[in-house]
């Protein structure tokens, strides 16, 4: 049997609540094996609903797609999946070590192996010193760390993390990024939702932007920003008034204040503009390649042409 290159391959996933509220509108999405894939979107876009459909927590209205090579909805693949829900709750009277032992038992991990894995995972998430403390004494960030360890206790092929850095301080977020990179290095697939766009940008190989229940865009950040990338030549304030005349012979250069923008990703193509600025005797402060951030992409996807933030409603999707 040939193993698909995709850990998640969705052709059409739809969910309508009570016949009226369309939470998912034909999701089309592909997540490659061994990559870190980020799903982002505004509140109400359907991110958590999609994850719960994958985990069979929510039954879709329509669904065509596979997860780990089997049709979405089958229970079989779930034993190879690790899952951290957005609003997880662990019993306050259990210790961190007991939480991992309990969930390891639920996942069918043999006792000797889960004891060993629990100790390893507590070290991995920086919670060894708190292993025998009750969860009720943990901060929110500590609960998130234990939650991530719980999602890894069965050594899954695919890890689904819903807001894994919620409530975690900057040091903790850095540690979680390292954990995710280590999972990728071991050939695991990581699928995560997060509102912290800067975190996703640092760790994700590819992303999908979900808007009003449909995929608005999907790909690497370079792919999604290719038509907006450019070089910028910035001069000092005294040179700014003369900049338009200096680059007038170069139609690709658009001046905005003290900056000449050249819509290209080719460094060679910007050299004539730099030469023209120098020939005019202007002082160059900086030359830089510009690429929109993930936040820029996100805001463009979730606002209409008038600049209003889109709310749940009708909108089409895009095939990845």
Tab-separated table of C-alpha atoms in Angstrom:
chain	number	residue	atom	x	y	z
A	1	UNK	CA	0.000	0.000	0.000
A	2	UNK	CA	1.388	3.382	-1.009
A	3	UNK	CA	1.558	5.909	1.808
A	4	UNK	CA	0.167	9.291	0.827
A	5	UNK	CA	2.453	12.301	1.134
A	6	UNK	CA	-0.369	14.043	2.993
A	7	UNK	CA	-1.139	13.471	6.665
A	8	UNK	CA	-4.389	15.406	6.156
A	9	UNK	CA	-6.023	15.619	2.735
A	10	UNK	CA	-9.419	17.319	2.754
A	11	UNK	CA	-11.421	17.715	-0.438
A	12	UNK	CA	-14.695	18.971	1.034
A	13	UNK	CA	-15.659	19.401	4.685
A	14	UNK	CA	-18.879	21.202	5.616
A	15	UNK	CA	-20.713	21.677	8.892
A	16	UNK	CA	-24.084	23.362	9.310
A	17	UNK	CA	-25.617	23.695	12.770
A	18	UNK	CA	-29.404	23.370	13.051
A	19	UNK	CA	-29.740	23.865	9.344
A	20	UNK	CA	-28.832	27.556	9.536
A	21	UNK	CA	-25.355	28.306	10.886
A	22	UNK	CA	-22.744	27.262	8.313
A	23	UNK	CA	-19.587	26.836	10.388
A	24	UNK	CA	-17.571	25.139	7.629
A	25	UNK	CA	-18.206	25.773	3.933
A	26	UNK	CA	-16.429	23.093	1.933
A	27	UNK	CA	-12.940	23.120	3.480
A	28	UNK	CA	-10.203	22.060	1.058
A	29	UNK	CA	-6.811	21.611	2.698
A	30	UNK	CA	-3.676	19.495	2.459
A	31	UNK	CA	-1.107	18.998	5.204
A	32	UNK	CA	2.074	17.215	4.173
A	33	UNK	CA	3.664	14.578	6.358
A	34	UNK	CA	6.580	15.859	8.415
A	35	UNK	CA	5.676	19.552	8.274
A	36	UNK	CA	4.447	22.107	10.782
A	37	UNK	CA	1.193	23.511	9.452
A	38	UNK	CA	-0.550	26.539	10.942
A	39	UNK	CA	-4.261	27.271	10.744
A	40	UNK	CA	-5.260	30.844	11.469
A	41	UNK	CA	-8.409	32.899	11.253
A	42	UNK	CA	-10.568	35.285	13.284
A	43	UNK	CA	-12.868	34.115	16.062
A	44	UNK	CA	-15.788	32.226	14.586
A	45	UNK	CA	-13.930	31.263	11.400
A	46	UNK	CA	-14.348	27.536	12.127
A	47	UNK	CA	-10.816	26.562	13.191
A	48	UNK	CA	-11.762	24.595	16.317
A	49	UNK	CA	-14.771	23.092	14.537
A	50	UNK	CA	-12.489	21.712	11.835
A	51	UNK	CA	-10.104	20.181	14.382
A	52	UNK	CA	-13.033	18.586	16.225
A	53	UNK	CA	-14.311	17.117	12.950
A	54	UNK	CA	-10.888	15.558	12.379
A	55	UNK	CA	-10.959	14.137	15.915
A	56	UNK	CA	-14.548	12.807	15.443
A	57	UNK	CA	-15.763	15.011	18.309
A	58	UNK	CA	-18.134	16.777	15.892
A	59	UNK	CA	-19.965	15.006	13.089
A	60	UNK	CA	-19.699	16.938	9.802
A	61	UNK	CA	-22.649	17.628	7.555
A	62	UNK	CA	-20.503	16.571	4.587
A	63	UNK	CA	-16.974	15.241	4.519
A	64	UNK	CA	-14.654	13.965	1.814
A	65	UNK	CA	-11.051	13.567	2.887
A	66	UNK	CA	-8.496	11.461	4.703
A	67	UNK	CA	-6.366	11.664	7.828
A	68	UNK	CA	-3.290	9.421	8.019
A	69	UNK	CA	-4.537	7.629	4.934
A	70	UNK	CA	-8.002	6.720	6.206
A	71	UNK	CA	-11.328	8.502	5.663
A	72	UNK	CA	-12.023	11.261	8.171
A	73	UNK	CA	-14.493	9.984	10.755
A	74	UNK	CA	-12.975	6.552	11.252
A	75	UNK	CA	-11.694	5.814	14.736
A	76	UNK	CA	-8.689	3.775	13.580
A	77	UNK	CA	-6.245	6.629	12.904
A	78	UNK	CA	-6.944	8.321	16.254
A	79	UNK	CA	-4.521	6.019	18.049
A	80	UNK	CA	-1.751	7.630	15.973
A	81	UNK	CA	-2.878	11.173	16.736
A	82	UNK	CA	-2.040	13.424	19.687
A	83	UNK	CA	-4.592	16.100	20.544
A	84	UNK	CA	-4.619	19.184	22.750
A	85	UNK	CA	-8.062	20.882	22.790
A	86	UNK	CA	-8.301	24.638	23.170
A	87	UNK	CA	-10.143	24.540	26.507
A	88	UNK	CA	-8.771	21.367	28.047
A	89	UNK	CA	-9.471	20.511	31.676
A	90	UNK	CA	-7.533	18.088	33.844
A	91	UNK	CA	-8.765	16.945	37.239
A	92	UNK	CA	-7.330	19.328	39.849
A	93	UNK	CA	-6.649	16.479	42.297
A	94	UNK	CA	-4.286	14.677	39.906
A	95	UNK	CA	-0.579	15.438	39.797
A	96	UNK	CA	1.140	16.212	36.507
A	97	UNK	CA	2.681	12.726	36.442
A	98	UNK	CA	-0.700	11.142	37.100
A	99	UNK	CA	-2.275	13.098	34.233
A	100	UNK	CA	0.260	11.689	31.800
A	101	UNK	CA	-0.073	8.181	33.206
A	102	UNK	CA	-3.882	8.382	32.952
A	103	UNK	CA	-3.940	9.610	29.365
A	104	UNK	CA	-1.216	7.172	28.391
A	105	UNK	CA	-3.410	4.350	29.731
A	106	UNK	CA	-6.388	5.679	27.751
A	107	UNK	CA	-4.215	5.624	24.620
A	108	UNK	CA	-3.255	2.005	25.251
A	109	UNK	CA	0.402	2.678	26.076
A	110	UNK	CA	1.783	-0.230	28.184
A	111	UNK	CA	2.451	0.719	31.812
A	112	UNK	CA	6.284	0.397	31.795
A	113	UNK	CA	6.501	2.417	28.570
A	114	UNK	CA	4.112	5.159	29.671
A	115	UNK	CA	5.954	5.603	32.983
A	116	UNK	CA	9.189	6.056	31.075
A	117	UNK	CA	7.616	8.316	28.467
A	118	UNK	CA	5.894	10.391	31.147
A	119	UNK	CA	9.214	11.136	32.817
A	120	UNK	CA	10.784	12.036	29.460
A	121	UNK	CA	7.910	14.300	28.468
A	122	UNK	CA	7.880	16.086	31.817
A	123	UNK	CA	11.531	16.929	31.225
A	124	UNK	CA	10.786	17.981	27.650
A	125	UNK	CA	8.096	20.486	28.698
A	126	UNK	CA	10.049	21.719	31.721
A	127	UNK	CA	7.689	20.293	34.354
A	128	UNK	CA	9.815	17.666	36.112
A	129	UNK	CA	10.003	19.729	39.293
A	130	UNK	CA	6.207	19.928	39.383
A	131	UNK	CA	5.516	16.293	38.498
A	132	UNK	CA	4.207	15.434	41.975
A	133	UNK	CA	2.282	18.668	42.479
A	134	UNK	CA	-1.463	18.696	41.914
A	135	UNK	CA	-2.772	20.296	38.737
A	136	UNK	CA	-4.973	22.548	40.874
A	137	UNK	CA	-1.817	24.414	41.937
A	138	UNK	CA	-0.636	25.011	38.357
A	139	UNK	CA	-0.722	28.303	36.495
A	140	UNK	CA	-2.402	28.439	33.086
A	141	UNK	CA	0.948	28.231	31.338
A	142	UNK	CA	1.906	25.153	33.363
A	143	UNK	CA	-1.389	23.494	32.442
A	144	UNK	CA	-0.584	24.161	28.781
A	145	UNK	CA	2.806	22.485	29.177
A	146	UNK	CA	1.200	19.416	30.738
A	147	UNK	CA	-1.413	19.494	27.967
A	148	UNK	CA	1.271	19.343	25.293
A	149	UNK	CA	3.006	16.481	27.116
A	150	UNK	CA	-0.341	14.664	27.271
A	151	UNK	CA	-0.739	15.055	23.505
A	152	UNK	CA	2.616	13.348	22.955
A	153	UNK	CA	2.335	10.474	25.425
A	154	UNK	CA	1.339	7.943	22.725
A	155	UNK	CA	4.242	8.993	20.427
A	156	UNK	CA	1.807	10.104	17.683
A	157	UNK	CA	2.450	10.493	13.959
A	158	UNK	CA	0.194	13.552	13.825
A	159	UNK	CA	-0.164	16.154	16.575
A	160	UNK	CA	-3.180	18.498	16.611
A	161	UNK	CA	-2.682	21.466	18.925
A	162	UNK	CA	-5.468	24.007	19.439
A	163	UNK	CA	-3.982	27.268	20.835
A	164	UNK	CA	-0.939	25.549	22.427
A	165	UNK	CA	0.719	28.792	23.568
A	166	UNK	CA	-2.413	30.304	25.137
A	167	UNK	CA	-1.444	31.742	28.538
A	168	UNK	CA	2.235	30.803	28.141
A	169	UNK	CA	4.936	33.386	28.885
A	170	UNK	CA	7.658	34.264	26.316
A	171	UNK	CA	10.106	31.723	27.748
A	172	UNK	CA	7.449	29.047	27.585
A	173	UNK	CA	6.565	29.955	23.996
A	174	UNK	CA	10.212	29.631	23.021
A	175	UNK	CA	10.341	26.199	24.684
A	176	UNK	CA	7.187	25.108	22.833
A	177	UNK	CA	8.688	26.231	19.520
A	178	UNK	CA	11.702	24.054	20.228
A	179	UNK	CA	9.437	21.097	21.045
A	180	UNK	CA	7.598	21.535	17.748
A	181	UNK	CA	10.845	21.746	15.788
A	182	UNK	CA	12.084	18.579	17.488
A	183	UNK	CA	8.856	16.797	16.550
A	184	UNK	CA	9.348	17.854	12.940
A	185	UNK	CA	12.965	16.645	13.025
A	186	UNK	CA	11.649	13.232	14.104
A	187	UNK	CA	9.314	13.095	11.110
A	188	UNK	CA	6.124	13.989	12.990
A	189	UNK	CA	3.404	16.163	11.484
A	190	UNK	CA	2.208	19.109	13.569
A	191	UNK	CA	-1.084	20.906	12.891
A	192	UNK	CA	-1.746	23.898	15.118
A	193	UNK	CA	-4.152	26.773	15.607
A	194	UNK	CA	-2.944	29.955	17.218
A	195	UNK	CA	-3.910	33.612	17.503
A	196	UNK	CA	-0.230	34.495	18.003
A	197	UNK	CA	0.678	35.132	14.386
A	198	UNK	CA	4.316	35.923	15.142
A	199	UNK	CA	4.654	32.479	16.735
A	200	UNK	CA	3.179	30.766	13.685
A	201	UNK	CA	5.449	32.731	11.372
A	202	UNK	CA	8.530	31.557	13.246
A	203	UNK	CA	7.665	27.867	13.315
A	204	UNK	CA	5.326	26.937	10.432
A	205	UNK	CA	6.368	25.551	7.058
A	206	UNK	CA	2.965	26.386	5.557
A	207	UNK	CA	-0.223	28.056	6.725
A	208	UNK	CA	-3.885	28.263	5.774
A	209	UNK	CA	-6.093	31.255	6.495
A	210	UNK	CA	-9.666	30.374	7.340
A	211	UNK	CA	-12.297	33.070	6.790
A	212	UNK	CA	-16.015	32.528	7.351
A	213	UNK	CA	-15.672	28.761	7.221
A	214	UNK	CA	-13.645	28.559	3.989
A	215	UNK	CA	-9.940	28.507	3.136
A	216	UNK	CA	-9.034	31.974	1.861
A	217	UNK	CA	-5.356	31.214	1.205
A	218	UNK	CA	-2.927	28.359	1.704
A	219	UNK	CA	0.819	27.886	1.156
A	220	UNK	CA	4.183	29.030	2.434
A	221	UNK	CA	4.451	32.659	3.474
A	222	UNK	CA	6.762	33.281	0.506
A	223	UNK	CA	4.165	31.823	-1.875
A	224	UNK	CA	1.345	33.850	-0.361
A	225	UNK	CA	3.277	37.129	-0.450
A	226	UNK	CA	5.077	36.754	-3.779
A	227	UNK	CA	3.021	39.452	-5.504
A	228	UNK	CA	3.687	41.896	-2.650
A	229	UNK	CA	7.418	41.403	-2.174
A	230	UNK	CA	9.712	44.238	-3.159
A	231	UNK	CA	12.980	46.026	-2.542
A	232	UNK	CA	13.072	49.401	-0.826
A	233	UNK	CA	15.747	52.054	-1.218
A	234	UNK	CA	15.538	54.577	1.603
A	235	UNK	CA	17.335	57.922	1.598
A	236	UNK	CA	17.825	60.386	4.435
A	237	UNK	CA	15.331	63.165	5.106
A	238	UNK	CA	17.387	65.852	3.358
A	239	UNK	CA	17.533	63.763	0.166
A	240	UNK	CA	13.837	62.843	0.150
A	241	UNK	CA	12.571	65.862	-1.894
A	242	UNK	CA	14.973	64.994	-4.736
A	243	UNK	CA	14.180	61.264	-4.778
A	244	UNK	CA	11.282	61.352	-7.324
A	245	UNK	CA	13.421	63.122	-9.923
A	246	UNK	CA	16.362	60.800	-9.266
A	247	UNK	CA	14.373	57.650	-10.104
A	248	UNK	CA	12.033	59.163	-12.724
A	249	UNK	CA	13.690	57.170	-15.512
A	250	UNK	CA	12.822	53.890	-13.754
A	251	UNK	CA	9.050	53.249	-14.020
A	252	UNK	CA	9.261	50.237	-11.707
A	253	UNK	CA	10.293	52.529	-8.827
A	254	UNK	CA	7.420	54.036	-6.841
A	255	UNK	CA	8.329	56.776	-4.375
A	256	UNK	CA	6.666	57.042	-0.975
A	257	UNK	CA	8.260	59.779	1.114
A	258	UNK	CA	11.933	58.957	1.522
A	259	UNK	CA	11.588	55.436	0.074
A	260	UNK	CA	11.712	54.207	-3.519
A	261	UNK	CA	9.865	50.875	-3.794
A	262	UNK	CA	10.753	48.454	-6.584
A	263	UNK	CA	8.309	45.595	-7.142
A	264	UNK	CA	10.775	42.755	-7.674
A	265	UNK	CA	12.405	39.879	-5.805
A	266	UNK	CA	15.453	40.049	-8.086
A	267	UNK	CA	18.347	41.889	-6.434
A	268	UNK	CA	19.889	42.601	-9.832
A	269	UNK	CA	16.774	44.456	-10.971
A	270	UNK	CA	17.072	47.043	-8.203
A	271	UNK	CA	20.719	47.917	-8.916
A	272	UNK	CA	19.921	50.554	-11.630
A	273	UNK	CA	17.664	52.360	-9.144
A	274	UNK	CA	20.443	52.357	-6.542
A	275	UNK	CA	22.897	53.640	-9.169
A	276	UNK	CA	20.474	56.428	-10.134
A	277	UNK	CA	20.087	57.529	-6.520
A	278	UNK	CA	23.865	57.592	-6.081
A	279	UNK	CA	24.367	59.442	-9.369
A	280	UNK	CA	21.974	62.138	-8.103
A	281	UNK	CA	24.200	62.581	-5.051
A	282	UNK	CA	21.545	61.429	-2.556
A	283	UNK	CA	22.464	59.766	0.711
A	284	UNK	CA	21.190	56.173	0.952
A	285	UNK	CA	20.156	55.212	4.452
A	286	UNK	CA	19.130	51.618	3.745
A	287	UNK	CA	18.434	49.063	1.034
A	288	UNK	CA	16.219	46.193	2.142
A	289	UNK	CA	14.146	43.350	0.827
A	290	UNK	CA	10.549	43.646	2.014
A	291	UNK	CA	8.088	40.806	2.482
A	292	UNK	CA	4.701	41.228	4.152
A	293	UNK	CA	4.411	39.525	7.522
A	294	UNK	CA	1.919	36.815	8.380
A	295	UNK	CA	-0.062	39.490	10.207
A	296	UNK	CA	-0.225	41.544	6.979
A	297	UNK	CA	-1.495	38.476	5.112
A	298	UNK	CA	-4.040	37.782	7.805
A	299	UNK	CA	-5.406	41.312	7.871
A	300	UNK	CA	-5.729	41.389	4.087
A	301	UNK	CA	-7.678	38.111	4.190
A	302	UNK	CA	-10.104	39.127	6.935
A	303	UNK	CA	-10.971	42.659	5.787
A	304	UNK	CA	-13.197	43.706	2.905
A	305	UNK	CA	-12.201	46.353	0.297
A	306	UNK	CA	-13.599	49.097	2.558
A	307	UNK	CA	-11.367	47.951	5.422
A	308	UNK	CA	-14.125	46.384	7.538
A	309	UNK	CA	-13.385	43.150	9.384
A	310	UNK	CA	-15.336	40.259	7.907
A	311	UNK	CA	-17.829	38.512	10.175
A	312	UNK	CA	-19.223	34.992	9.754
A	313	UNK	CA	-21.235	34.836	6.547
A	314	UNK	CA	-21.098	33.704	2.956
A	315	UNK	CA	-17.771	33.495	1.242
A	316	UNK	CA	-16.160	31.062	-1.164
A	317	UNK	CA	-13.062	28.969	-0.607
A	318	UNK	CA	-9.907	28.288	-2.597
A	319	UNK	CA	-8.514	24.976	-3.697
A	320	UNK	CA	-4.994	24.475	-2.326
